Short mmCIF file of C-alpha atoms and ligand atoms in Angstrom, two decimals:
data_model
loop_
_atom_site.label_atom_id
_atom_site.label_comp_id
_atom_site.label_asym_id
_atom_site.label_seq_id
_atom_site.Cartn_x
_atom_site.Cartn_y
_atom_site.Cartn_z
CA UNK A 185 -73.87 34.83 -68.82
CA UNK A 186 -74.63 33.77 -72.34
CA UNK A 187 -73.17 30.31 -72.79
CA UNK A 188 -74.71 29.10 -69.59
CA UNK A 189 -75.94 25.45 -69.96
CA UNK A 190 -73.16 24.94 -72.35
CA UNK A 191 -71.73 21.29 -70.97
CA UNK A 192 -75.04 20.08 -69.40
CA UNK A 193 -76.91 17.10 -70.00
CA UNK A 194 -79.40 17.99 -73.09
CA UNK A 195 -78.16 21.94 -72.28
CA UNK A 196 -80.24 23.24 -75.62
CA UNK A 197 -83.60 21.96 -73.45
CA UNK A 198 -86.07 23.51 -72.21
CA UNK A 199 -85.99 21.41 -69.22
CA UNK A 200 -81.80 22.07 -68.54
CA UNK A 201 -82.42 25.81 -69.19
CA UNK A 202 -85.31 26.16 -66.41
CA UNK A 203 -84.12 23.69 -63.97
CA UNK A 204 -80.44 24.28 -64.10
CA UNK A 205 -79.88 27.81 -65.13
CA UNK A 206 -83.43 29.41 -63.49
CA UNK A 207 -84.05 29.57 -67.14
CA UNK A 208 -87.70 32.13 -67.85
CA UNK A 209 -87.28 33.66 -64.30
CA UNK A 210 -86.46 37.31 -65.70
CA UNK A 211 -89.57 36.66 -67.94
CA UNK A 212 -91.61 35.78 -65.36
CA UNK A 213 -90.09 38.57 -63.13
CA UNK A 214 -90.28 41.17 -66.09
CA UNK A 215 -94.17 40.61 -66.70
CA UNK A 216 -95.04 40.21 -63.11
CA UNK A 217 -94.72 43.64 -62.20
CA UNK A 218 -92.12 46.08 -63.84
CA UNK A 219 -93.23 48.63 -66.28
CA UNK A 220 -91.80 48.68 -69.96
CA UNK A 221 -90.07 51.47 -69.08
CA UNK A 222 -88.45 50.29 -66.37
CA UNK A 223 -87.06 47.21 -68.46
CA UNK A 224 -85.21 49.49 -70.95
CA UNK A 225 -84.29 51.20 -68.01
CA UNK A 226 -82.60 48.83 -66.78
CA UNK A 227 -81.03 47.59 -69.76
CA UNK A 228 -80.11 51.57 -70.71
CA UNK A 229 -78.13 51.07 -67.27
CA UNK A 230 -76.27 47.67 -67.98
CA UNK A 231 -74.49 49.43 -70.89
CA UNK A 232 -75.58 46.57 -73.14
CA UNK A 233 -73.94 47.07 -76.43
CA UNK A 234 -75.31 45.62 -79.88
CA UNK A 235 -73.42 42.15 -80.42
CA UNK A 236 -74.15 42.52 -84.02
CA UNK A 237 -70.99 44.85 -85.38
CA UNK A 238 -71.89 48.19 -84.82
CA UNK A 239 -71.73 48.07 -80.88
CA UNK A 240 -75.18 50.40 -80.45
CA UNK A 241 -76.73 50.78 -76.94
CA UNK A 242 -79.71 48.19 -76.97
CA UNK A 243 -81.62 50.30 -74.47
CA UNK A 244 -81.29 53.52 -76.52
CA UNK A 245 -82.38 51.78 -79.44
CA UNK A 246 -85.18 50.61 -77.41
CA UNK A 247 -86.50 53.77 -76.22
CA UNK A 248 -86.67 55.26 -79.80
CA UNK A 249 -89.70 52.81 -80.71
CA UNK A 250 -92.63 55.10 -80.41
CA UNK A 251 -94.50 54.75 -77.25
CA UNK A 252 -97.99 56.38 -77.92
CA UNK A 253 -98.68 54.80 -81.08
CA UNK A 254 -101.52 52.12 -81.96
CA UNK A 255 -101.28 48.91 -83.96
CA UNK A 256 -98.32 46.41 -84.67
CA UNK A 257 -95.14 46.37 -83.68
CA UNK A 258 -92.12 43.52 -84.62
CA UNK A 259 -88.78 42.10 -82.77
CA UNK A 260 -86.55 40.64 -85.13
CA UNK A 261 -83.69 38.67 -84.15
CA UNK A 262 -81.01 38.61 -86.20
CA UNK A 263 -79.81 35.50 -86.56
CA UNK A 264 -78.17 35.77 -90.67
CA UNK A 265 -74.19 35.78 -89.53
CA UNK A 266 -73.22 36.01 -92.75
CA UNK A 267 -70.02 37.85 -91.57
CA UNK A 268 -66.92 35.24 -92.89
CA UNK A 269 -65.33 33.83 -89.80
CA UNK A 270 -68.45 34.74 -87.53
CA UNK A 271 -69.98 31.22 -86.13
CA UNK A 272 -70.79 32.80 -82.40
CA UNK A 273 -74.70 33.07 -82.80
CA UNK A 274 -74.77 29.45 -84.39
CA UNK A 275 -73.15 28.01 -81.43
CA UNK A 276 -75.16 29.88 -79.16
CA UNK A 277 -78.19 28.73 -80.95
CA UNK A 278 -77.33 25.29 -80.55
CA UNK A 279 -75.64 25.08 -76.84
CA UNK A 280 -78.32 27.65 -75.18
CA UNK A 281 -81.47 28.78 -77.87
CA UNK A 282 -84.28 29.13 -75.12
CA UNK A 283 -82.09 32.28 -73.77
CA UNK A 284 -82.50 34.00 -76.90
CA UNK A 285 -86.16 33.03 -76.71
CA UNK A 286 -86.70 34.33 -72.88
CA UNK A 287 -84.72 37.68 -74.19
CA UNK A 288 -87.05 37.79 -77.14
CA UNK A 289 -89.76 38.10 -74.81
CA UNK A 290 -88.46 40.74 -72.39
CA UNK A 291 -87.26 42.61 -75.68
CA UNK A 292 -90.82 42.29 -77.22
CA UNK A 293 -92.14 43.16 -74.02
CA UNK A 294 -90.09 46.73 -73.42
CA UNK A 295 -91.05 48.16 -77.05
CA UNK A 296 -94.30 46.84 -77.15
CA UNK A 297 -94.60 44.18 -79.76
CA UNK A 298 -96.97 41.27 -79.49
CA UNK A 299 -95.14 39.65 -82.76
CA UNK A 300 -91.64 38.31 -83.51
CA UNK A 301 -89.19 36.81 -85.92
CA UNK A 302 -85.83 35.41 -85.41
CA UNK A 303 -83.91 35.34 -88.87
CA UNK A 304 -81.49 31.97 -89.72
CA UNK A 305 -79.67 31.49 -92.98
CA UNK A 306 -80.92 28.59 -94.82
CA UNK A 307 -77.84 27.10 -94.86
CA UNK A 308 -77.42 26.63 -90.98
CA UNK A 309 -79.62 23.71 -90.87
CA UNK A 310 -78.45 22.20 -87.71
CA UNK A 311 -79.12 25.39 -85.72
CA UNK A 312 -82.37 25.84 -87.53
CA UNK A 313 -83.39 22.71 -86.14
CA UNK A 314 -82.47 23.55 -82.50
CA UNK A 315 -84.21 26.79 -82.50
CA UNK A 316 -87.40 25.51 -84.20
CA UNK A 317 -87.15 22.57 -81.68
CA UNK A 318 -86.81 25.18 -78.72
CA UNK A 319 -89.70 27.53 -79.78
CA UNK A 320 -92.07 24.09 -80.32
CA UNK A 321 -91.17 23.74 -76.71
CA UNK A 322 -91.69 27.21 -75.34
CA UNK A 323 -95.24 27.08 -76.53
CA UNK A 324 -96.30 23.38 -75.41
CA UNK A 325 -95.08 24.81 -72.16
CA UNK A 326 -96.97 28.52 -72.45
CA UNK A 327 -94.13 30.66 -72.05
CA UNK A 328 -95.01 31.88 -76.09
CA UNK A 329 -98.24 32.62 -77.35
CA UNK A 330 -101.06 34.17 -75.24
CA UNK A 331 -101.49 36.04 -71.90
CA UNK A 332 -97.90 35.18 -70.36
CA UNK A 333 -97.25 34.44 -67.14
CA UNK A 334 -100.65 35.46 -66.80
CA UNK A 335 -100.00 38.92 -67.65
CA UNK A 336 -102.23 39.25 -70.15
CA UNK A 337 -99.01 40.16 -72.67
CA UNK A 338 -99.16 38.01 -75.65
CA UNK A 339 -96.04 37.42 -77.60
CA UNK A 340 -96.00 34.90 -80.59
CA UNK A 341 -92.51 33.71 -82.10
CA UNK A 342 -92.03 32.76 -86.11
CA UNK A 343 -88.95 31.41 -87.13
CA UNK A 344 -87.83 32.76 -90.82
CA UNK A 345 -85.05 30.95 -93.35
CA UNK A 346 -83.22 33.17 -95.78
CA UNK A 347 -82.06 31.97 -98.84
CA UNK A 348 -78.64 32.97 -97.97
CA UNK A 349 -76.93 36.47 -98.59
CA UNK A 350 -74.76 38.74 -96.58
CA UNK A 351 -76.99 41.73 -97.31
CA UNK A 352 -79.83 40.02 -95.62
CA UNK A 353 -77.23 40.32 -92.61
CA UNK A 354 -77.73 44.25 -92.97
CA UNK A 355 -81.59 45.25 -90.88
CA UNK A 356 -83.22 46.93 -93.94
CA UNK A 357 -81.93 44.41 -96.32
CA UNK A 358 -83.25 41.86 -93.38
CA UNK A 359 -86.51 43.48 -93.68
CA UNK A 360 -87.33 43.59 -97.17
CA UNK A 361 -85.91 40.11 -97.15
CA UNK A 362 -88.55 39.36 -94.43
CA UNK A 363 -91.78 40.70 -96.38
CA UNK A 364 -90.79 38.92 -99.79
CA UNK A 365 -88.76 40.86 -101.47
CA UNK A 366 -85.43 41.32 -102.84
CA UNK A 367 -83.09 41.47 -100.04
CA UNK A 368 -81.85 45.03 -100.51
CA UNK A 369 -80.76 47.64 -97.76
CA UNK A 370 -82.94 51.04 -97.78
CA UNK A 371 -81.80 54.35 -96.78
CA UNK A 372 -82.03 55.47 -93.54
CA UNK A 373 -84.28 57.27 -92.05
CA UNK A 374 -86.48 56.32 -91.29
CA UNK A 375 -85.05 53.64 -88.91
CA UNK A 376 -86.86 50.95 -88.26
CA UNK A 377 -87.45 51.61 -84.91
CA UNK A 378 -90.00 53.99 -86.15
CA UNK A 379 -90.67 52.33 -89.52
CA UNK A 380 -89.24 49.06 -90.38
CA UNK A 381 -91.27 45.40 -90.82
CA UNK A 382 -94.22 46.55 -93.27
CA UNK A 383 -93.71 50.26 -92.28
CA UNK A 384 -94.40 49.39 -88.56
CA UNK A 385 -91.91 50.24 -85.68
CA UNK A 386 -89.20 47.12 -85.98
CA UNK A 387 -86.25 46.32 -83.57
CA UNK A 388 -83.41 44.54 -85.17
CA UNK A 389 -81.12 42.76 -82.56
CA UNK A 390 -78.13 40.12 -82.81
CA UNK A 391 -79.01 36.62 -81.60
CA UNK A 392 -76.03 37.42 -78.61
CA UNK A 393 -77.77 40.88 -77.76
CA UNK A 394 -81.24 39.59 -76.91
CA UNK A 395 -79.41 36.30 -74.71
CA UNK A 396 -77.38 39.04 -72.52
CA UNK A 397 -80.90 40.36 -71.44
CA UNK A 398 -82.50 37.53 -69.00
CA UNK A 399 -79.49 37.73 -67.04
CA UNK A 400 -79.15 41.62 -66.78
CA UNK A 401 -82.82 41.47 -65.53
CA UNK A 402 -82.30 38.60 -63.03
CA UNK A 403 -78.98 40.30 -61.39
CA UNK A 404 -79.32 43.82 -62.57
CA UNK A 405 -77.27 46.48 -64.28
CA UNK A 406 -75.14 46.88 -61.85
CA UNK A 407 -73.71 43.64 -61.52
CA UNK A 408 -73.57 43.27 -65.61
CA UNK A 409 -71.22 46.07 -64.96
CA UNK A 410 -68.53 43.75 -62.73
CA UNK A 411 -67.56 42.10 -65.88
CA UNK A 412 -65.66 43.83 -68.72
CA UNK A 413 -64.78 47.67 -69.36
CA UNK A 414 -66.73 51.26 -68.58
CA UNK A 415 -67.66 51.81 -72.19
CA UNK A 416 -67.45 48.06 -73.14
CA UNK A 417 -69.84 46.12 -70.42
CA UNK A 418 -70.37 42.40 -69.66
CA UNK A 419 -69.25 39.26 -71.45
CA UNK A 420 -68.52 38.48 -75.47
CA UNK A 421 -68.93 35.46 -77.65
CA UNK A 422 -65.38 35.56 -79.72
CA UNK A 423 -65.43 32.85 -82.92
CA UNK A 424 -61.91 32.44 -82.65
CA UNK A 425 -60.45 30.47 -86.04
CA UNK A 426 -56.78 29.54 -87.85
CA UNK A 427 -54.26 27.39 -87.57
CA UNK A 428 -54.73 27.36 -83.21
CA UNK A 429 -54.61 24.09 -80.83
CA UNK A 430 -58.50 24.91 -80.24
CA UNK A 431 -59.97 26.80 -82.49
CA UNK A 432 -63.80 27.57 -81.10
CA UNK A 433 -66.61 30.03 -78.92
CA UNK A 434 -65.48 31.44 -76.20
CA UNK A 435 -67.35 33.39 -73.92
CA UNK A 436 -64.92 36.03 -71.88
CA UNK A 437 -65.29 39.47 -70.59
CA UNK A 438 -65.27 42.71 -72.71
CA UNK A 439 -61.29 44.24 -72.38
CA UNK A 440 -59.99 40.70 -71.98
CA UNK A 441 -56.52 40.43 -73.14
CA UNK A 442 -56.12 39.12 -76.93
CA UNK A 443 -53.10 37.12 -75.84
CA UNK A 444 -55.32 35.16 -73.17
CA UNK A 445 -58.12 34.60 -75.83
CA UNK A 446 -55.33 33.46 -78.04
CA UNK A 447 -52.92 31.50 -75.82
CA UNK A 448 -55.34 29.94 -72.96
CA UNK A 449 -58.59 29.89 -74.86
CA UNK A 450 -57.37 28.76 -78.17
CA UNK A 451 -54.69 26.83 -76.95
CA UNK A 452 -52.25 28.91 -78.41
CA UNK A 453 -50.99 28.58 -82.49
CA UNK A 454 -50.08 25.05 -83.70
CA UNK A 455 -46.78 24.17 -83.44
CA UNK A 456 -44.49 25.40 -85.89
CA UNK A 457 -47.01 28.66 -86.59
CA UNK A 458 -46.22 31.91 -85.77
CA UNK A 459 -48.96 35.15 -86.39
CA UNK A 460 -48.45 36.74 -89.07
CA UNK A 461 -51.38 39.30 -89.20
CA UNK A 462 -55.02 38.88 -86.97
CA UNK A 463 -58.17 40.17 -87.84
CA UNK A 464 -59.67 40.87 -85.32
CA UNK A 465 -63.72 41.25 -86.05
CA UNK A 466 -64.58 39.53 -89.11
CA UNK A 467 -63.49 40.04 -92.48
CA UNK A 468 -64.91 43.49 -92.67
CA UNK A 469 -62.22 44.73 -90.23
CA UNK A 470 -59.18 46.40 -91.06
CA UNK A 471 -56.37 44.11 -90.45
CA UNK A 472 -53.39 44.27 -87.16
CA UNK A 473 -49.99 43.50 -87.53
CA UNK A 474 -48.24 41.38 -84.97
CA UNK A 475 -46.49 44.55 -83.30
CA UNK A 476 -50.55 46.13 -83.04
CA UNK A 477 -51.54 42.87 -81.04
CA UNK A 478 -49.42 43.79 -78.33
CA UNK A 479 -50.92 44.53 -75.09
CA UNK A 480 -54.19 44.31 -77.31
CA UNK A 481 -57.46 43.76 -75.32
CA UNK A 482 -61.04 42.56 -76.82
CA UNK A 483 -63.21 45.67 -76.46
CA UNK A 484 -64.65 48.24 -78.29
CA UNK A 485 -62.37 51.08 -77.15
CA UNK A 486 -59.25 49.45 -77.87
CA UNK A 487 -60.12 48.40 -81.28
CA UNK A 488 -61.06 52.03 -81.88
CA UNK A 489 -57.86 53.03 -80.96
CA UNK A 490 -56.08 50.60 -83.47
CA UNK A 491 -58.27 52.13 -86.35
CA UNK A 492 -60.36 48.58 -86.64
CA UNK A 493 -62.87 47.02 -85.06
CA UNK A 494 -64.49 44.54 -82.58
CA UNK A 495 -67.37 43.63 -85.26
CA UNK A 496 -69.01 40.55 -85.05
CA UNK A 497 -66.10 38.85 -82.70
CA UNK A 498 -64.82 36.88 -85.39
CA UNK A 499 -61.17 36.64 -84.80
CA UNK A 500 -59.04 35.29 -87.65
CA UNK A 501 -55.69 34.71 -86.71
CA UNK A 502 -53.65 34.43 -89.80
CA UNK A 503 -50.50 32.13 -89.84
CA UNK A 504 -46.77 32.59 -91.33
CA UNK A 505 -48.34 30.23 -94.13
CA UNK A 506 -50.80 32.63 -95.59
CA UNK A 507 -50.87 34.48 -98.42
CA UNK A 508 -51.97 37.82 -97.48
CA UNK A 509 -52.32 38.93 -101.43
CA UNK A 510 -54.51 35.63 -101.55
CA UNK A 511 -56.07 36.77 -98.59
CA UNK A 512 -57.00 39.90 -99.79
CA UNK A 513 -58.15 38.51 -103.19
CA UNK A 514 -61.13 36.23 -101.48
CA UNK A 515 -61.84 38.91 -99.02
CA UNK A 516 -62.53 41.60 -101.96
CA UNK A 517 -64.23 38.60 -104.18
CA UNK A 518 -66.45 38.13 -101.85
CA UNK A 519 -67.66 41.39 -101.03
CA UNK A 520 -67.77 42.08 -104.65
CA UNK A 521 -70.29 39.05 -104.84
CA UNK A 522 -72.52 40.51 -102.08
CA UNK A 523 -72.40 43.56 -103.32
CA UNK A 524 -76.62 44.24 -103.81
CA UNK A 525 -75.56 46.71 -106.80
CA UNK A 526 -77.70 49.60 -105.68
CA UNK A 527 -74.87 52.17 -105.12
CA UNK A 528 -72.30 52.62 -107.80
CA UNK A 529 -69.48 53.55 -104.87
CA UNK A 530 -69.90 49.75 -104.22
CA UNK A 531 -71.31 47.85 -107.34
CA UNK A 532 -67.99 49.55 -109.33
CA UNK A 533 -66.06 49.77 -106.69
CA UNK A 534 -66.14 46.05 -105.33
CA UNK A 535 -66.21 45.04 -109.55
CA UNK A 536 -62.70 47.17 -109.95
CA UNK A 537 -61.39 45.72 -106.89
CA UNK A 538 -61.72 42.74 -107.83
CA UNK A 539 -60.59 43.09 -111.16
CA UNK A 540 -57.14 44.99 -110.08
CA UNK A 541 -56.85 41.74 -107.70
CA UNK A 542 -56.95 38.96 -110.64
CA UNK A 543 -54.30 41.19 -112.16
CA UNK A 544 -51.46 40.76 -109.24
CA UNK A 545 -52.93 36.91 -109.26
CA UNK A 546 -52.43 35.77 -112.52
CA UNK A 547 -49.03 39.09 -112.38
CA UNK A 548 -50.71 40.71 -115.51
CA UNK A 549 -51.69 44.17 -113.06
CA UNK A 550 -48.67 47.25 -113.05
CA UNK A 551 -46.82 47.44 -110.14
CA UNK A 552 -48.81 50.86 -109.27
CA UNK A 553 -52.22 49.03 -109.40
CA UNK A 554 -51.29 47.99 -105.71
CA UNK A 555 -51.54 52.00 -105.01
CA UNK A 556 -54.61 52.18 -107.17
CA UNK A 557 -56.32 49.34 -104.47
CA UNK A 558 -55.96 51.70 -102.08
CA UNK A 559 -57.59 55.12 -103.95
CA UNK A 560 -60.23 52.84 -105.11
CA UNK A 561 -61.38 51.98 -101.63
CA UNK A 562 -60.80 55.14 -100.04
CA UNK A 563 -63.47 56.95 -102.89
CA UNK A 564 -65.81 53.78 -101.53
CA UNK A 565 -66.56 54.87 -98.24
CA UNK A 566 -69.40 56.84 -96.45
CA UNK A 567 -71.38 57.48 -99.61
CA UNK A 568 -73.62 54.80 -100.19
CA UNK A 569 -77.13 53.28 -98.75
CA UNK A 570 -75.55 50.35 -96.20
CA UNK A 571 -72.15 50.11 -94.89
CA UNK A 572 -71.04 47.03 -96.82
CA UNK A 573 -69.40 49.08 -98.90
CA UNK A 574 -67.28 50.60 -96.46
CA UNK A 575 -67.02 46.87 -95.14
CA UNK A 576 -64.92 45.94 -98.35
CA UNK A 577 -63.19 49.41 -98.34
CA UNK A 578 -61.47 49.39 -95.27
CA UNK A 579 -59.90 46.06 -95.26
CA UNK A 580 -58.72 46.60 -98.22
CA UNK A 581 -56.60 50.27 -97.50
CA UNK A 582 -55.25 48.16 -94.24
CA UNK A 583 -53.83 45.33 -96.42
CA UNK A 584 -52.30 48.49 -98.63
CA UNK A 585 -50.88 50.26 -95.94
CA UNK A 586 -49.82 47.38 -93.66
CA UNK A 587 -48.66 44.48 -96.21
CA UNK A 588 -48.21 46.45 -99.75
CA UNK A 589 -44.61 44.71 -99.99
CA UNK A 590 -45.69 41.60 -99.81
CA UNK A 591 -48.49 42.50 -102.46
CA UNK A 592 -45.73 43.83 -104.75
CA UNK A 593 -43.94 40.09 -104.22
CA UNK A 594 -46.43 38.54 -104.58
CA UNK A 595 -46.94 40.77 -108.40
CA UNK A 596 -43.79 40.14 -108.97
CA UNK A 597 -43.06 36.28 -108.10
CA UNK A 598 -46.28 34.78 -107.85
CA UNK A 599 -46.46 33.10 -104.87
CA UNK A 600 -45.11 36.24 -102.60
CA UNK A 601 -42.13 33.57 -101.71
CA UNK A 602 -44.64 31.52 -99.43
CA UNK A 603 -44.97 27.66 -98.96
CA UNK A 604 -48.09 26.47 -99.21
C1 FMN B 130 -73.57 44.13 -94.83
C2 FMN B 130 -74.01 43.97 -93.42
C3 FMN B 130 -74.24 42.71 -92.88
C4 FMN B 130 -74.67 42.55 -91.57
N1 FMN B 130 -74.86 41.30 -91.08
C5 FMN B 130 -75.30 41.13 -89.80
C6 FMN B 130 -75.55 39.84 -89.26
O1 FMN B 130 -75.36 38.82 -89.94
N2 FMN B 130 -76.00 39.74 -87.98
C7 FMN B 130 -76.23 40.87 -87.21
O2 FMN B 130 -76.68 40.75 -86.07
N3 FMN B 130 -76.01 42.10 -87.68
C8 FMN B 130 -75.56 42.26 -88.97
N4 FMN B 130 -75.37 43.52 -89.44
C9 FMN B 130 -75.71 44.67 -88.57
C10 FMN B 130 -77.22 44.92 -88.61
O3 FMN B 130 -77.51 45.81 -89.68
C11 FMN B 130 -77.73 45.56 -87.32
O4 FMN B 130 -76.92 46.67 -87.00
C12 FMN B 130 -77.72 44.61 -86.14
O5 FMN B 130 -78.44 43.43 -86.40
C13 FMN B 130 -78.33 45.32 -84.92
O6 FMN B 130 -78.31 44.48 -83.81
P1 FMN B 130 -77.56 44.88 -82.46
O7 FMN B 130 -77.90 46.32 -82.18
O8 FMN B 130 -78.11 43.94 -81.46
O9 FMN B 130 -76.09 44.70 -82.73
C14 FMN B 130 -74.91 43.69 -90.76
C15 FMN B 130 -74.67 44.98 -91.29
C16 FMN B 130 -74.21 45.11 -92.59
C17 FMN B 130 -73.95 46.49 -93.12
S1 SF4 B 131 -73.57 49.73 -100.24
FE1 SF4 B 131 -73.52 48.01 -101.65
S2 SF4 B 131 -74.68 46.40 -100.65
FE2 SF4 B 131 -75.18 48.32 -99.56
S3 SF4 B 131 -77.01 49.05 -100.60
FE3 SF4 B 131 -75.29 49.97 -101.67
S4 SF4 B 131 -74.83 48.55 -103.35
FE4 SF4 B 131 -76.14 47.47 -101.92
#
């Protein structure tokens, strides 16, 4: 569905996406005839989730844009994946970028918006210049710009670069980032969907969102439905990293089974590695033992029911050779860098953190600071302007309540008794 020319000759061009795939026929289909309404209808019906963490119904989100209202409105794509161990949207930018442009279109089209942006780090240079090189070739070939398809719908497409920060990940922070100022989240609400991009109505999708849409207009809701669960439809990039036989992007149903994503996909652990821990959705997820990965299956749902989360679909599996007090200490340092300071739950909270973690590295900390990790984070959560906050928080009480021996071992030896 998403990864579709991935293999073919030149399968990031224009030509390989329309001639192979029947690449811009949901555009063309889209503004030759159905009404706006009937697009986020359709999507409402597909179940589409947000790829982007929080798992939000695209077509909801959709329909909150006001209808009746005059003057701009923006699509952003989201394109920052600033999540650690998140590379999905790169790869998909590279392998298949003019999908993301033809569901940039049908997005704009359903909420109204004659302007769009799609968001890169500036770091990502190779992707940057696959996208750029995509959108040059969607307009030489009329499918951006004016009158579409004849339709008289006019979209244009700007590619932005930020200057690289995980907050910019976050859709106010995006924003702001996106009008020239200091990357910093806002409060919501408003939401951007009624006030976002210079106080206009503003949809903020994931890069993976707006590529699932040509293909739920060409085949329909229904059949989006065939592949993965009730609550959890279609297909998911997972970034799948550590010490595996093929570490990668895979694209498999919703509810697939972690041990298939693991063993067939990946190629199962390198020899000599066993798992020690996974994380399942990026570094912001709470972390699963080995005995929590059984019968464990890639959706939303069962993630829920685990207490963590699908997030971006960046799945860290963590060998017998890691650290997981040295694991803990880059995962808090770097949320304590990203931290935009705004809210004192987070700008302290990250800062003590990180400071109780330097003392079990260099074995200076008491042996109750390890407790005091966990109170820390839990007075970090749910009060503050963005959810990065919470992002850092609830990692961190996992790694407490899941590995706090091997914390105290590693306070009291050093190393934790590992091999490096
Ligand atoms: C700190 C932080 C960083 C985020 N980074 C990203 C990101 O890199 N890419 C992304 O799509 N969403 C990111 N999000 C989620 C966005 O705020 C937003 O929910 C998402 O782009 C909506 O798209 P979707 O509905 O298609 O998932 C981040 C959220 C937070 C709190
Ligand atoms: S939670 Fe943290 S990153 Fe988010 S706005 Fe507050 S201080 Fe900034």
């Amino acid at each position: 569905m998403i990864l579709q020319t991935e293999g073919l000759p030149d399968q990031h061009s224009l030509k390989t996406y329309v001639e192979k795939v029947n690449g811009y026929t949901a555009a063309r289909k889209v503004l030759g005839g159905m009404s706006r309404e009937q697009v986020i209808e359709e999507v409402k019906q597909a179940g589409l989730r947000g790829r982007g963490g929080a798992g939000f119904l695209t077509g909801l989100k959709w329909s909150f844009v006001p209808k009746d209202i005059t003057g701009p409105k923006y699509l952003i794509c989201n394109n920052d994946e600033s999540e650690p161990g998140t590379f999905k949207d790169r790869y998909l930018c590279i392998t298949n970028p003019h999908q993301v442009i033809e569901g940039m279109i049908i997005a704009a089209y359903a909420i109204g918006a004659n302007k769009g942006y799609i968001y890169t780090r500036w770091e990502y240079q190779e992707e940057i210049r696959y996208l750029e090189n995509a959108i040059k070739e969607a307009y030489d070939a009329g499918l951006l710009g004016k009158n579409l398809f004849g339709s008289g719908f006019d979209f244009d497409l700007d590619h932005y670069t930020g200057a690289g920060a995980y907050i910019c990940g976050e859709e106010t922070g995006l924003i702001s980032s996106l009008e020239g100022k200091k990357g910093q989240p806002k409060v919501k609400p408003p939401f951007p969907a009624v006030s976002g991009y210079l106080s206009r109505p503003t949809i903020v999708n994931n890069t993976e969102t707006l590529a699932n849409v040509p293909w739920i207009i060409n085949n329909g809701a229904k059949a989006f439905r065939q592949f993965g669960t009730e609550k959890s439809p279609g297909t998911k990039l997972f970034s799948i990293s550590g010490a595996l036989n093929k570490p990668g992007v895979y694209e498999v149903p919703l509810g697939y089974p972690f041990a298939s994503l693991l063993n067939i996909e990946a190629g199962g652990m390198q020899p000599g590695r066993t798992l020690k821990a996974l994380i399942p959705g990026g570094a912001s997820a709470p972390v699963l033992t080995p005995a929590e990965c059984e019968g464990l299956t890639m959706d939303f749902e069962a993630m829920a029911q685990r207490n963590t989360m699908l997030g971006s679909g960046a799945v860290m599996v963590i060998d017998d050779r890691q650290s997981m007090a040295e694991l803990l200490k880059v995962t808090i340092e770097f949320f304590a860098h990203e931290s935009c300071g705004q809210c004192t739950p987070c700008r302290e909270g990250t800062g003590w953190l990180n400071n109780i973690m330097d003392g079990i590295m260099d074995r200076s900390a008491k042996p109750d600071n390890i407790a005091r990790l966990g109170s820390v984070a839990r007075n970090m959560g749910g009060k503050t302007i963005c959810a990065l906050s919470d992002a850092c928080a609830m990692p961190v009480m996992s790694y407490v309540q899941k590995f706090s021996g091997e914390l105290q071992a590693y306070l009291a030896a050093g190393s934790g008794g590992h091999s490096k």
